XYZ file of C-alpha atoms in Angstrom:
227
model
C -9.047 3.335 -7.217
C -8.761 4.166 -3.503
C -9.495 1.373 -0.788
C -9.135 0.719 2.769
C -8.418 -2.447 3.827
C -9.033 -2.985 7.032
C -7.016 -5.672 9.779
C -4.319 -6.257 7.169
C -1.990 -7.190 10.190
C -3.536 -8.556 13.520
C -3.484 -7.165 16.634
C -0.852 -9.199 17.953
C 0.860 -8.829 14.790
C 1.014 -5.453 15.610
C 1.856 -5.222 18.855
C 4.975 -7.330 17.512
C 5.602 -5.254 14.601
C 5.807 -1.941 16.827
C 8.351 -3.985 19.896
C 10.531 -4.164 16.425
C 10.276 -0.521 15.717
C 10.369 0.829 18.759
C 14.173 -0.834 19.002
C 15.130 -0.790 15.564
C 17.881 1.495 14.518
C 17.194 4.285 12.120
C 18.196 5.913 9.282
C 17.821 9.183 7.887
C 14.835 8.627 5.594
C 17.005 11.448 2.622
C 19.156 8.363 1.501
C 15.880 7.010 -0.945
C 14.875 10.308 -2.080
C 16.135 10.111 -5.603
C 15.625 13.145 -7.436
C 13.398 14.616 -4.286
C 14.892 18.292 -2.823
C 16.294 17.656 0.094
C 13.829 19.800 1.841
C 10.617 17.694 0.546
C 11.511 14.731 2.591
C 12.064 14.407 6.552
C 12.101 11.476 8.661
C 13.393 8.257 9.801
C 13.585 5.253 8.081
C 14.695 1.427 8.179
C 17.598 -0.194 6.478
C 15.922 -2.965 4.466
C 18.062 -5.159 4.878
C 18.467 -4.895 8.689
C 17.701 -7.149 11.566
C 14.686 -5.464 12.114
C 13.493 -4.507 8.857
C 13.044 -8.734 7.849
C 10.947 -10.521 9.987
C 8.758 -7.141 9.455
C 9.218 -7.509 5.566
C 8.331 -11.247 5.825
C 4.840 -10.182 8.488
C 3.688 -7.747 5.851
C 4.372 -10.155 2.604
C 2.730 -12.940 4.929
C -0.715 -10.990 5.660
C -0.874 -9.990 2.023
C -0.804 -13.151 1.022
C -3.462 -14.163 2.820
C -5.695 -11.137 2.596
C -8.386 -11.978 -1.005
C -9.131 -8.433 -1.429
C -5.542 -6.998 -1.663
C -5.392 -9.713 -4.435
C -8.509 -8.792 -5.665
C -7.787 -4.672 -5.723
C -4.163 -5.176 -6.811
C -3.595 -8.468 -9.257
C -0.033 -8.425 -8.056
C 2.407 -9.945 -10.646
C 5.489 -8.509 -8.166
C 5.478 -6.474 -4.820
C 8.372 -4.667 -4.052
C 10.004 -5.678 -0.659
C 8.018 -3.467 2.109
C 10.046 -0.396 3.691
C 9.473 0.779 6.663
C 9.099 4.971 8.151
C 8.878 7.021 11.084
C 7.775 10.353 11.266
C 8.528 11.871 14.339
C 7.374 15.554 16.344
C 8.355 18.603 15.450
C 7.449 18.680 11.739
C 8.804 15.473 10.507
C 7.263 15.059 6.898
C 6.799 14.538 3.137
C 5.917 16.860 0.348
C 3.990 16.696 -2.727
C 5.861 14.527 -4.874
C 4.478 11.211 -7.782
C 5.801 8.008 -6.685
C 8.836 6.760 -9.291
C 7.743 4.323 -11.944
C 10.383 1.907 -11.577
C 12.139 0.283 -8.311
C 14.391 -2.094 -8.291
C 14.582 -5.089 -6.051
C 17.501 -6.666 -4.633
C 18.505 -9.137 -6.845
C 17.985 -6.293 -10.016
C 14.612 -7.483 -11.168
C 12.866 -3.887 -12.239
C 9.168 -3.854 -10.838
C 6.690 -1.333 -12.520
C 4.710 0.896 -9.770
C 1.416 0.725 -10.379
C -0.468 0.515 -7.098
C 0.990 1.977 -3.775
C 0.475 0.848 -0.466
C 0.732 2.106 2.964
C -0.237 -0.317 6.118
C -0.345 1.994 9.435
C 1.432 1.001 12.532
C 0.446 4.017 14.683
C -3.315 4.633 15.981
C -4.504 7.836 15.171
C -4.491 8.966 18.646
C -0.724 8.233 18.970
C -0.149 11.110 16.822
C -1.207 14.472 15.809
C -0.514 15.828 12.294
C 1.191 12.991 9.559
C -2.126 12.646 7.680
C -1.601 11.028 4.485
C -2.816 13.311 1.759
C -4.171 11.971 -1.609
C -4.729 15.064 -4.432
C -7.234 15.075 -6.930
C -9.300 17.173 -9.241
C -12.128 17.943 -6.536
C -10.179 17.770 -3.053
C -7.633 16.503 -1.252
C -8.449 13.299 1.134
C -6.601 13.054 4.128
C -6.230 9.796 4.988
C -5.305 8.305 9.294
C -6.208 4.773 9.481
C -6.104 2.246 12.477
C -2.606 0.152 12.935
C -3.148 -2.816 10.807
C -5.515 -0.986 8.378
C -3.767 -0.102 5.038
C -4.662 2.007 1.964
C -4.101 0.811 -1.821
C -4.445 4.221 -3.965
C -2.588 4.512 -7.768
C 1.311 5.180 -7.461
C 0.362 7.681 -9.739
C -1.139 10.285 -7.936
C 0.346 13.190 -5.915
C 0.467 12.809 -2.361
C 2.195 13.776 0.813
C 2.352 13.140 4.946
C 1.908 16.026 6.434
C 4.265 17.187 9.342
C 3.735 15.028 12.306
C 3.426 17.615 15.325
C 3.447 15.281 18.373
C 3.510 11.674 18.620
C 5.138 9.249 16.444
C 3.751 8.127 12.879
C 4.992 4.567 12.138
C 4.402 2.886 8.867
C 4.910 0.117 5.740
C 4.729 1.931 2.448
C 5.165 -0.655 -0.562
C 4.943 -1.006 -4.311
C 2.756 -3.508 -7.065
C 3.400 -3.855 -10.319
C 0.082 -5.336 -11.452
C -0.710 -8.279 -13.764
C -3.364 -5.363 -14.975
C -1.648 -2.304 -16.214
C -4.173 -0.055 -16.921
C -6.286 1.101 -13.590
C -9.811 1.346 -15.174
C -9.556 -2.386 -15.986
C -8.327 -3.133 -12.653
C -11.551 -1.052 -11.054
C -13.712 -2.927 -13.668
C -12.084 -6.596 -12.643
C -12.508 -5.685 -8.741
C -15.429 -4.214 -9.486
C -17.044 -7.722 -10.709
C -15.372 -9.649 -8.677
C -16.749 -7.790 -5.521
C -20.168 -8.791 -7.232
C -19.243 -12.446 -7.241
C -18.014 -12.497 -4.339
C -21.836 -11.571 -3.464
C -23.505 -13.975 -5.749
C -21.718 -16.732 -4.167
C -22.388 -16.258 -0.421
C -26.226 -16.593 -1.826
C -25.763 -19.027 -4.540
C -25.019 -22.396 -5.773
C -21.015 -22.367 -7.220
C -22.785 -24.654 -10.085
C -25.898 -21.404 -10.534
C -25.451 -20.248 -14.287
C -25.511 -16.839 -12.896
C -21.715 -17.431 -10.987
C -20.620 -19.600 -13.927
C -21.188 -17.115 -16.483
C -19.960 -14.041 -14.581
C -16.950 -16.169 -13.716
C -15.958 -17.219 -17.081
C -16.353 -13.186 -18.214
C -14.316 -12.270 -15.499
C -11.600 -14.747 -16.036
C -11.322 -14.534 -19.463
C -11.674 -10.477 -19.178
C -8.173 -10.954 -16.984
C -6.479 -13.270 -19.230
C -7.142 -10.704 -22.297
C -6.099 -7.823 -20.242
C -2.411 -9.469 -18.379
C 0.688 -7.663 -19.334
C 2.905 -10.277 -20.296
């Protein structure tokens, strides 16, 4: 499942975000490549645990939080703590590569990557190039959403940012490890919860129709938790 969420961050929580950027201090993005070539990844990124890079971790945890249909989508049991990226002109970029299975966060707990995230903190007129590319069997979709706006796709498919050729491409990218392992029950969950959702902005709470699809879909997502 692919979504865009739209106004994940506010405007003014954007504006704030990018002040931090813009005077953050950056590092070259090669020291979390892992096992990537050296050649498949170039650009700029923050130091997590840097004076910059925290009151933007704590913004992003803060809006997802709030926001029912990144809940919804994702059924986050653990989110690893947001990063933060800039590709800048001149051909700044990522290649094809899978997202890793595991990360770690700080304090060693191992988080399983099920859904990735990335939250855009450029406009797509700030840039030109750095289109997010999402493979699959019938064509790639090249993704440029507003600042604030943010796409949840499956950690597991292959994807890249193409090279940025003016501008300056700013971004969160961020992992969930579901409570819902398996991504065609997650699409089936969101899926009916969208369509309650529905039912009760036109509906009694106490109409048999919510009830019952509320008890299937709760007790659907208590058989199906990991854990």
């Amino acid at each position: 499942m692919m979504l865009h969420l739209k106004q994940v961050l506010s405007t003014d929580e954007v504006t704030r975000a990018r002040a931090l950027l813009e005077q953050a201090q950056w590092i070259d993005g090669r020291v979390t490549s892992g096992s990537l070539p050296d050649t498949l990844k170039q650009n700029r990124q923050l130091p997590e645990q840097s004076a910059s890079a925290v009151p933007l971790q704590q913004m992003v945890l803060a809006a997802l939080r709030r926001n029912p249909l990144f809940f919804s989508a994702a059924l986050p049991r653990q989110i690893v703590t947001p990063m933060f990226n800039r590709y800048g002109a001149g051909g700044d970029h990522l290649g094809d590569h899978v997202d890793v299975a595991m990360r770690f966060m700080p304090d060693g707990r191992r988080v399983r990557t099920d859904v990735s995230c990335t939250l855009f903190l450029s406009e797509p007129e700030e840039y030109e190039g750095g289109e997010l590319v999402i493979t699959d069997h019938w064509e790639d979709r090249r993704i440029k959403l507003p600042a604030g706006d943010m796409l949840l796709y499956p950690a597991t498919t292959i994807h890249r940012v193409e090279p940025v050729r003016t501008g300056i491409r700013y971004a969160s990218f961020f992992w969930t490890e579901s409570m819902v392992r398996e991504g065609e029950r997650r699409q089936l969950l969101f899926d009916m919860d969208c369509q309650l959702m529905s039912l009760r902005s036109r509906l009694a709470a106490d109409d048999a129709a919510v009830v019952g699809l509320s008890a299937t879909y709760h007790n659907l997502l208590r058989m199906w938790t990991c854990g």
